[in-house]
Amino acid sequence: MLRLRAPQEPMLLAGLVTWAAAALGLRVEESTQPALMWTLAAIYLVAFLSADLLPRRWERWVLPVALLVEAVCALALVWLAPRGGTAPVLLVVLVAQLALVMPARVTVAAVAVLNIALYLLLRGAGYSEPLLVTTLYIGFQAFAALVAHYARTAEASRDALARVNADLLATRALLADTARGNERLRVARELHDVAGHKLTALTLNLRLLARDPALAARTELATSRRLATELLSDLRGLVAAMRHEAGLDLVTALRALAAPLPRPRLRLDIGDDVQVHDAAVADAILRTVQEALTNAARHADADQLTVSLQREGSRLRLRIDDDGRVRGPIREGNGLAGMRERLAGLGGTVSVTTGTAGALRIEAELPA
């Protein structure tokens, strides 16, 4: 279920302007119940704003109630306003909201009921051509619904693009880290095989020269032997340090994965002794966190995702918690099934549960 996210969103602003125009054109001065009409208009506005301004955790039950209240207020204003006034315009705003937040079948059914009620109210109010007026507003409603539908589609496409971009950034970070490690290993081998070999030969030749009585007393030869020995020792230490890998940079890759997503925020808790050298293991961790981010944003409506990765002996333990709330039982879709298969292929396991507050928890174990 989607919704507008801030008062400055263009569609929300358009709705406020439309409400103001409709309220000013209600012909309240010609009505026998002006106070009731203004009250209904105010209730409509509160219901319209509540769907966006109230906390997300209330959205599940507040949004349907708010839409129902809007529908009742708009139809009541159509009945109370002399000759209908501009009250039917409020139904156009309502239909746009329905198309934005509800499934298509629900929107179509609601639009049919609303316009049947509108036709009956206009006919009861004495309109000479209620069917023509209803058809006119149906056209406006269809236009508003299409605009909302395309806005919803654009938002879904944007979110999908953000996820793909995050995936590419994280993969690029891992590939760059792997490339740096490979280049470091290549340079270490070259230094060991080429420079190390020649320094060893130089040291042996200087040792042979030192056996010559004519050169044994020369301080330059002793200095050269000492420098060659020290240089060979330094080179061996450098090669050993270059060969020692700290593992792939998971922190950078995981932050790159979450950076393009507006929610949830990513909190990392990775142990100092955690080192991942296998690219397949790193990729499995990355994909598991990626699936958790998607589920937390799409299904649990979470604001923060906590990822803990700790080493226990020869195993890595991955735990992912969010602060959202899963609606209904957990149903394993393609994402969770793919996560389970990927970890099983590496000799790992995974379990997906919910916490006491209904938040999603993923626990996985992989070979270190």
Short mmCIF file of C-alpha atoms in Angstrom, two decimals:
data_model
loop_
_atom_site.label_atom_id
_atom_site.label_comp_id
_atom_site.label_asym_id
_atom_site.label_seq_id
_atom_site.Cartn_x
_atom_site.Cartn_y
_atom_site.Cartn_z
CA MET A 1 0.00 0.00 0.00
CA LEU A 2 1.49 3.32 -1.12
CA ARG A 3 0.83 6.80 0.11
CA LEU A 4 1.96 10.39 -0.22
CA ARG A 5 4.92 11.05 2.03
CA ALA A 6 4.97 14.77 2.76
CA PRO A 7 2.62 17.76 2.66
CA GLN A 8 4.66 19.37 -0.10
CA GLU A 9 4.03 16.48 -2.49
CA PRO A 10 2.41 17.86 -5.67
CA MET A 11 -0.62 15.57 -5.54
CA LEU A 12 -1.33 16.43 -1.92
CA LEU A 13 -1.01 20.13 -2.68
CA ALA A 14 -3.39 19.70 -5.63
CA GLY A 15 -5.87 18.00 -3.32
CA LEU A 16 -5.71 20.88 -0.84
CA VAL A 17 -6.25 23.45 -3.59
CA THR A 18 -9.19 21.44 -4.95
CA TRP A 19 -10.74 21.19 -1.49
CA ALA A 20 -10.41 24.95 -1.00
CA ALA A 21 -12.01 25.64 -4.36
CA ALA A 22 -14.83 23.18 -3.67
CA ALA A 23 -15.44 24.62 -0.20
CA LEU A 24 -15.67 28.15 -1.56
CA GLY A 25 -18.16 27.05 -4.22
CA LEU A 26 -20.56 25.14 -1.98
CA ARG A 27 -23.16 27.96 -2.02
CA VAL A 28 -23.33 27.80 1.76
CA GLU A 29 -25.17 31.12 1.90
CA GLU A 30 -28.10 29.53 0.02
CA SER A 31 -28.26 26.47 2.27
CA THR A 32 -30.58 25.97 5.19
CA GLN A 33 -27.82 24.26 7.20
CA PRO A 34 -24.61 26.26 6.61
CA ALA A 35 -22.98 25.22 9.92
CA LEU A 36 -23.42 21.53 9.11
CA MET A 37 -21.97 22.04 5.63
CA TRP A 38 -18.86 23.77 6.96
CA THR A 39 -18.48 21.04 9.58
CA LEU A 40 -18.65 18.33 6.93
CA ALA A 41 -16.12 20.20 4.78
CA ALA A 42 -13.76 20.49 7.76
CA ILE A 43 -14.15 16.79 8.62
CA TYR A 44 -13.38 15.92 5.00
CA LEU A 45 -10.18 17.98 5.18
CA VAL A 46 -9.08 16.35 8.45
CA ALA A 47 -9.68 12.88 7.03
CA PHE A 48 -7.81 13.83 3.85
CA LEU A 49 -4.76 15.00 5.79
CA SER A 50 -4.83 12.21 8.40
CA ALA A 51 -4.00 9.58 5.78
CA ASP A 52 -0.62 11.26 5.31
CA LEU A 53 0.23 13.04 8.54
CA LEU A 54 -0.47 10.36 11.12
CA PRO A 55 2.31 7.88 12.12
CA ARG A 56 2.93 4.98 9.75
CA ARG A 57 2.09 2.36 12.37
CA TRP A 58 -1.53 3.60 12.36
CA GLU A 59 -1.82 3.52 8.58
CA ARG A 60 -3.35 0.05 8.34
CA TRP A 61 -6.61 1.03 10.02
CA VAL A 62 -6.57 4.84 9.75
CA LEU A 63 -6.37 4.97 5.94
CA PRO A 64 -9.55 2.96 5.15
CA VAL A 65 -11.48 4.84 7.84
CA ALA A 66 -10.25 8.20 6.52
CA LEU A 67 -11.30 7.34 2.97
CA LEU A 68 -14.71 6.19 4.15
CA VAL A 69 -15.19 9.42 6.11
CA GLU A 70 -14.24 11.45 3.01
CA ALA A 71 -16.79 9.56 0.92
CA VAL A 72 -19.59 10.11 3.45
CA CYS A 73 -18.78 13.82 3.85
CA ALA A 74 -18.59 14.42 0.10
CA LEU A 75 -21.92 12.68 -0.58
CA ALA A 76 -23.56 14.48 2.35
CA LEU A 77 -22.39 17.82 0.95
CA VAL A 78 -23.82 16.90 -2.45
CA TRP A 79 -27.18 16.28 -0.73
CA LEU A 80 -27.11 19.42 1.41
CA ALA A 81 -25.70 21.92 -1.10
CA PRO A 82 -28.24 23.80 -3.21
CA ARG A 83 -28.20 22.34 -6.73
CA GLY A 84 -25.19 20.25 -5.67
CA GLY A 85 -22.72 23.11 -5.84
CA THR A 86 -19.13 22.04 -6.25
CA ALA A 87 -19.32 19.19 -3.76
CA PRO A 88 -18.98 16.42 -6.42
CA VAL A 89 -15.44 17.70 -7.08
CA LEU A 90 -14.45 16.26 -3.70
CA LEU A 91 -15.25 12.82 -5.08
CA VAL A 92 -12.62 13.39 -7.78
CA VAL A 93 -10.00 13.93 -5.07
CA LEU A 94 -11.22 10.81 -3.27
CA VAL A 95 -10.97 8.67 -6.40
CA ALA A 96 -7.40 9.89 -6.96
CA GLN A 97 -6.54 8.80 -3.42
CA LEU A 98 -8.17 5.42 -3.94
CA ALA A 99 -6.20 4.83 -7.14
CA LEU A 100 -3.00 5.82 -5.38
CA VAL A 101 -3.31 3.61 -2.30
CA MET A 102 -5.75 0.80 -3.07
CA PRO A 103 -5.69 -2.18 -5.47
CA ALA A 104 -7.37 -1.61 -8.83
CA ARG A 105 -10.35 -3.88 -8.14
CA VAL A 106 -11.11 -2.05 -4.89
CA THR A 107 -10.86 1.31 -6.65
CA VAL A 108 -13.20 0.27 -9.48
CA ALA A 109 -15.78 -1.11 -7.06
CA ALA A 110 -15.62 2.01 -4.88
CA VAL A 111 -15.95 4.32 -7.89
CA ALA A 112 -19.02 2.42 -9.08
CA VAL A 113 -20.71 2.69 -5.67
CA LEU A 114 -19.80 6.39 -5.30
CA ASN A 115 -21.21 7.34 -8.68
CA ILE A 116 -24.42 5.37 -8.23
CA ALA A 117 -24.90 7.26 -4.97
CA LEU A 118 -24.00 10.54 -6.70
CA TYR A 119 -26.57 9.91 -9.44
CA LEU A 120 -29.32 9.13 -6.93
CA LEU A 121 -28.50 12.21 -4.84
CA LEU A 122 -28.46 14.51 -7.88
CA ARG A 123 -31.76 13.11 -9.11
CA GLY A 124 -33.25 13.55 -5.64
CA ALA A 125 -31.97 17.15 -5.55
CA GLY A 126 -34.05 17.93 -8.65
CA TYR A 127 -31.35 18.02 -11.34
CA SER A 128 -32.86 17.99 -14.80
CA GLU A 129 -30.04 15.81 -16.21
CA PRO A 130 -28.43 13.93 -13.30
CA LEU A 131 -27.03 11.22 -15.60
CA LEU A 132 -25.18 13.77 -17.72
CA VAL A 133 -23.67 15.47 -14.65
CA THR A 134 -22.67 12.11 -13.15
CA THR A 135 -21.06 11.07 -16.43
CA LEU A 136 -19.15 14.36 -16.53
CA TYR A 137 -17.73 13.75 -13.06
CA ILE A 138 -16.93 10.16 -13.94
CA GLY A 139 -14.71 11.55 -16.70
CA PHE A 140 -12.91 13.79 -14.21
CA GLN A 141 -12.56 10.87 -11.82
CA ALA A 142 -11.12 8.64 -14.56
CA PHE A 143 -8.56 11.30 -15.42
CA ALA A 144 -7.57 11.71 -11.76
CA ALA A 145 -7.36 7.93 -11.30
CA LEU A 146 -5.09 7.57 -14.33
CA VAL A 147 -2.79 10.31 -13.07
CA ALA A 148 -2.62 8.63 -9.66
CA HIS A 149 -2.02 5.24 -11.29
CA TYR A 150 0.90 6.56 -13.31
CA ALA A 151 2.28 8.29 -10.21
CA ARG A 152 2.06 4.99 -8.35
CA THR A 153 3.75 3.16 -11.23
CA ALA A 154 6.50 5.78 -11.38
CA GLU A 155 7.09 5.45 -7.64
CA ALA A 156 7.31 1.65 -7.92
CA SER A 157 9.72 1.97 -10.86
CA ARG A 158 11.82 4.47 -8.91
CA ASP A 159 12.02 2.11 -5.95
CA ALA A 160 12.96 -0.81 -8.20
CA LEU A 161 15.63 1.32 -9.87
CA ALA A 162 16.98 2.35 -6.46
CA ARG A 163 17.27 -1.31 -5.46
CA VAL A 164 19.06 -2.20 -8.70
CA ASN A 165 21.38 0.78 -8.26
CA ALA A 166 22.13 -0.27 -4.68
CA ASP A 167 22.88 -3.79 -5.87
CA LEU A 168 25.27 -2.47 -8.52
CA LEU A 169 27.04 -0.18 -6.05
CA ALA A 170 27.54 -2.98 -3.54
CA THR A 171 28.73 -5.40 -6.21
CA ARG A 172 31.12 -2.79 -7.57
CA ALA A 173 32.52 -2.23 -4.09
CA LEU A 174 33.16 -5.95 -3.67
CA LEU A 175 34.69 -6.26 -7.15
CA ALA A 176 36.96 -3.27 -6.54
CA ASP A 177 38.07 -4.74 -3.23
CA THR A 178 38.72 -8.12 -4.87
CA ALA A 179 40.66 -6.45 -7.69
CA ARG A 180 42.81 -4.57 -5.18
CA GLY A 181 43.51 -7.79 -3.32
CA ASN A 182 44.49 -9.59 -6.50
CA GLU A 183 46.76 -6.75 -7.56
CA ARG A 184 48.39 -6.67 -4.13
CA LEU A 185 49.02 -10.41 -4.33
CA ARG A 186 50.49 -10.08 -7.83
CA VAL A 187 52.88 -7.31 -6.74
CA ALA A 188 53.90 -9.36 -3.69
CA ARG A 189 54.73 -12.33 -5.90
CA GLU A 190 56.73 -10.17 -8.30
CA LEU A 191 58.73 -8.65 -5.47
CA HIS A 192 59.39 -12.06 -3.97
CA ASP A 193 60.29 -13.78 -7.24
CA VAL A 194 62.26 -11.02 -8.95
CA ALA A 195 63.65 -8.52 -6.45
CA GLY A 196 64.03 -11.12 -3.71
CA HIS A 197 65.93 -13.47 -5.98
CA LYS A 198 68.33 -10.78 -7.13
CA LEU A 199 68.94 -9.49 -3.60
CA THR A 200 69.72 -13.03 -2.49
CA ALA A 201 72.22 -13.38 -5.35
CA LEU A 202 73.74 -10.01 -4.43
CA THR A 203 74.17 -11.08 -0.80
CA LEU A 204 75.88 -14.34 -1.83
CA ASN A 205 78.26 -12.51 -4.16
CA LEU A 206 79.20 -10.02 -1.46
CA ARG A 207 79.87 -12.90 0.90
CA LEU A 208 82.23 -14.47 -1.65
CA LEU A 209 84.05 -11.17 -2.11
CA ALA A 210 84.53 -10.92 1.63
CA ARG A 211 86.65 -14.10 1.50
CA ASP A 212 89.25 -12.32 -0.64
CA PRO A 213 92.05 -11.15 1.74
CA ALA A 214 92.52 -7.99 -0.33
CA LEU A 215 88.89 -6.96 0.13
CA ALA A 216 88.01 -8.43 3.51
CA ALA A 217 89.30 -5.40 5.41
CA ARG A 218 87.39 -2.85 3.29
CA THR A 219 84.63 -1.12 5.28
CA GLU A 220 82.68 -0.44 2.06
CA LEU A 221 82.27 -4.18 1.53
CA ALA A 222 81.04 -4.73 5.07
CA THR A 223 78.58 -1.86 4.69
CA SER A 224 77.31 -3.25 1.37
CA ARG A 225 76.80 -6.69 2.91
CA ARG A 226 74.89 -5.20 5.83
CA LEU A 227 72.67 -3.04 3.57
CA ALA A 228 71.93 -5.99 1.27
CA THR A 229 70.95 -8.17 4.23
CA GLU A 230 68.73 -5.49 5.70
CA LEU A 231 67.10 -4.79 2.36
CA LEU A 232 66.37 -8.48 1.84
CA SER A 233 64.87 -8.68 5.32
CA ASP A 234 62.74 -5.57 4.70
CA LEU A 235 61.57 -6.96 1.37
CA ARG A 236 60.50 -10.24 2.97
CA GLY A 237 58.57 -8.34 5.64
CA LEU A 238 56.86 -6.20 2.98
CA VAL A 239 55.88 -9.26 0.94
CA ALA A 240 54.49 -10.96 4.05
CA ALA A 241 52.46 -7.86 4.91
CA MET A 242 51.10 -7.60 1.37
CA ARG A 243 50.12 -11.26 1.39
CA HIS A 244 48.24 -10.82 4.64
CA GLU A 245 44.69 -9.88 3.68
CA ALA A 246 42.23 -8.31 6.06
CA GLY A 247 39.43 -9.87 4.02
CA LEU A 248 36.87 -8.26 1.76
CA ASP A 249 35.52 -4.90 2.85
CA LEU A 250 31.98 -5.89 3.79
CA VAL A 251 31.25 -2.65 5.62
CA THR A 252 31.75 -0.53 2.49
CA ALA A 253 29.74 -2.94 0.35
CA LEU A 254 26.84 -3.09 2.80
CA ARG A 255 26.70 0.69 3.21
CA ALA A 256 26.77 1.06 -0.57
CA LEU A 257 23.86 -1.37 -0.72
CA ALA A 258 21.72 0.70 1.65
CA ALA A 259 22.82 4.20 0.60
CA PRO A 260 20.32 4.79 -2.27
CA LEU A 261 17.33 3.60 -0.22
CA PRO A 262 15.46 6.26 1.80
CA ARG A 263 14.36 3.69 4.39
CA PRO A 264 15.21 1.76 6.42
CA ARG A 265 18.46 3.08 7.88
CA LEU A 266 21.24 0.52 8.15
CA ARG A 267 23.04 -0.09 11.45
CA LEU A 268 26.08 -2.39 11.32
CA ASP A 269 27.63 -4.41 14.14
CA ILE A 270 30.51 -6.41 12.65
CA GLY A 271 33.03 -8.08 14.94
CA ASP A 272 36.68 -7.04 14.77
CA ASP A 273 37.74 -10.66 14.17
CA VAL A 274 35.40 -11.13 11.21
CA GLN A 275 37.34 -11.67 7.98
CA VAL A 276 35.72 -12.89 4.78
CA HIS A 277 38.13 -13.95 2.05
CA ASP A 278 35.74 -15.99 -0.08
CA ALA A 279 33.87 -13.84 -2.60
CA ALA A 280 30.97 -16.34 -2.66
CA VAL A 281 30.48 -16.03 1.11
CA ALA A 282 30.67 -12.23 0.90
CA ASP A 283 28.11 -12.24 -1.91
CA ALA A 284 25.76 -14.48 0.11
CA ILE A 285 25.94 -12.07 3.05
CA LEU A 286 25.33 -9.16 0.74
CA ARG A 287 22.27 -10.76 -0.90
CA THR A 288 20.84 -11.77 2.47
CA VAL A 289 21.06 -8.19 3.76
CA GLN A 290 19.63 -6.92 0.48
CA GLU A 291 16.58 -9.16 0.81
CA ALA A 292 16.17 -8.08 4.43
CA LEU A 293 16.27 -4.41 3.39
CA THR A 294 13.61 -5.02 0.74
CA ASN A 295 11.33 -6.92 3.11
CA ALA A 296 11.77 -4.35 5.89
CA ALA A 297 10.80 -1.48 3.59
CA ARG A 298 8.03 -3.19 1.64
CA HIS A 299 6.31 -5.45 4.17
CA ALA A 300 7.36 -4.42 7.70
CA ASP A 301 7.38 -0.62 7.20
CA ALA A 302 10.61 -0.45 9.24
CA ASP A 303 12.71 2.64 9.86
CA GLN A 304 15.92 0.88 10.94
CA LEU A 305 17.62 -2.41 10.09
CA THR A 306 20.34 -3.77 12.38
CA VAL A 307 22.89 -6.20 10.91
CA SER A 308 25.13 -8.14 13.28
CA LEU A 309 27.94 -10.34 11.93
CA GLN A 310 30.08 -12.23 14.44
CA ARG A 311 32.62 -15.02 14.24
CA GLU A 312 32.16 -18.16 16.35
CA GLY A 313 34.98 -20.61 15.77
CA SER A 314 34.96 -21.61 12.13
CA ARG A 315 31.47 -20.20 11.50
CA LEU A 316 30.01 -16.77 10.86
CA ARG A 317 26.71 -15.87 12.50
CA LEU A 318 24.58 -13.26 10.76
CA ARG A 319 21.60 -11.72 12.54
CA ILE A 320 19.31 -9.12 11.00
CA ASP A 321 16.56 -7.33 12.94
CA ASP A 322 14.27 -4.49 11.94
CA ASP A 323 11.99 -2.23 13.99
CA GLY A 324 8.93 -2.70 11.82
CA ARG A 325 5.90 -4.93 12.17
CA VAL A 326 5.06 -7.80 9.87
CA ARG A 327 1.38 -7.97 9.02
CA GLY A 328 0.10 -11.53 9.24
CA PRO A 329 2.09 -14.77 9.05
CA ILE A 330 5.42 -14.94 7.23
CA ARG A 331 4.99 -16.30 3.72
CA GLU A 332 8.20 -17.43 2.05
CA GLY A 333 8.36 -15.95 -1.43
CA ASN A 334 11.01 -16.10 -4.11
CA GLY A 335 13.33 -13.75 -2.21
CA LEU A 336 13.45 -15.78 0.99
CA ALA A 337 13.57 -19.05 -0.95
CA GLY A 338 16.52 -17.78 -3.00
CA MET A 339 18.27 -16.66 0.19
CA ARG A 340 17.82 -20.12 1.72
CA GLU A 341 19.10 -21.87 -1.41
CA ARG A 342 22.12 -19.57 -1.72
CA LEU A 343 23.19 -20.16 1.88
CA ALA A 344 22.55 -23.90 1.67
CA GLY A 345 24.84 -24.08 -1.35
CA LEU A 346 27.67 -22.73 0.83
CA GLY A 347 26.96 -25.09 3.72
CA GLY A 348 25.00 -22.49 5.67
CA THR A 349 21.55 -22.29 7.24
CA VAL A 350 18.95 -19.57 7.72
CA SER A 351 15.84 -19.06 9.83
CA VAL A 352 13.22 -16.34 9.47
CA THR A 353 11.07 -15.49 12.50
CA THR A 354 9.29 -12.56 14.09
CA GLY A 355 10.15 -10.95 17.43
CA THR A 356 7.77 -10.27 20.29
CA ALA A 357 6.82 -6.89 18.80
CA GLY A 358 6.20 -8.39 15.36
CA ALA A 359 9.50 -7.29 13.81
CA LEU A 360 11.19 -9.52 11.25
CA ARG A 361 14.32 -11.41 12.33
CA ILE A 362 16.68 -13.30 10.02
CA GLU A 363 19.40 -15.52 11.50
CA ALA A 364 21.95 -17.21 9.26
CA GLU A 365 25.09 -19.26 9.76
CA LEU A 366 27.89 -19.57 7.19
CA PRO A 367 31.38 -21.07 7.03
CA ALA A 368 34.06 -18.53 7.83
#
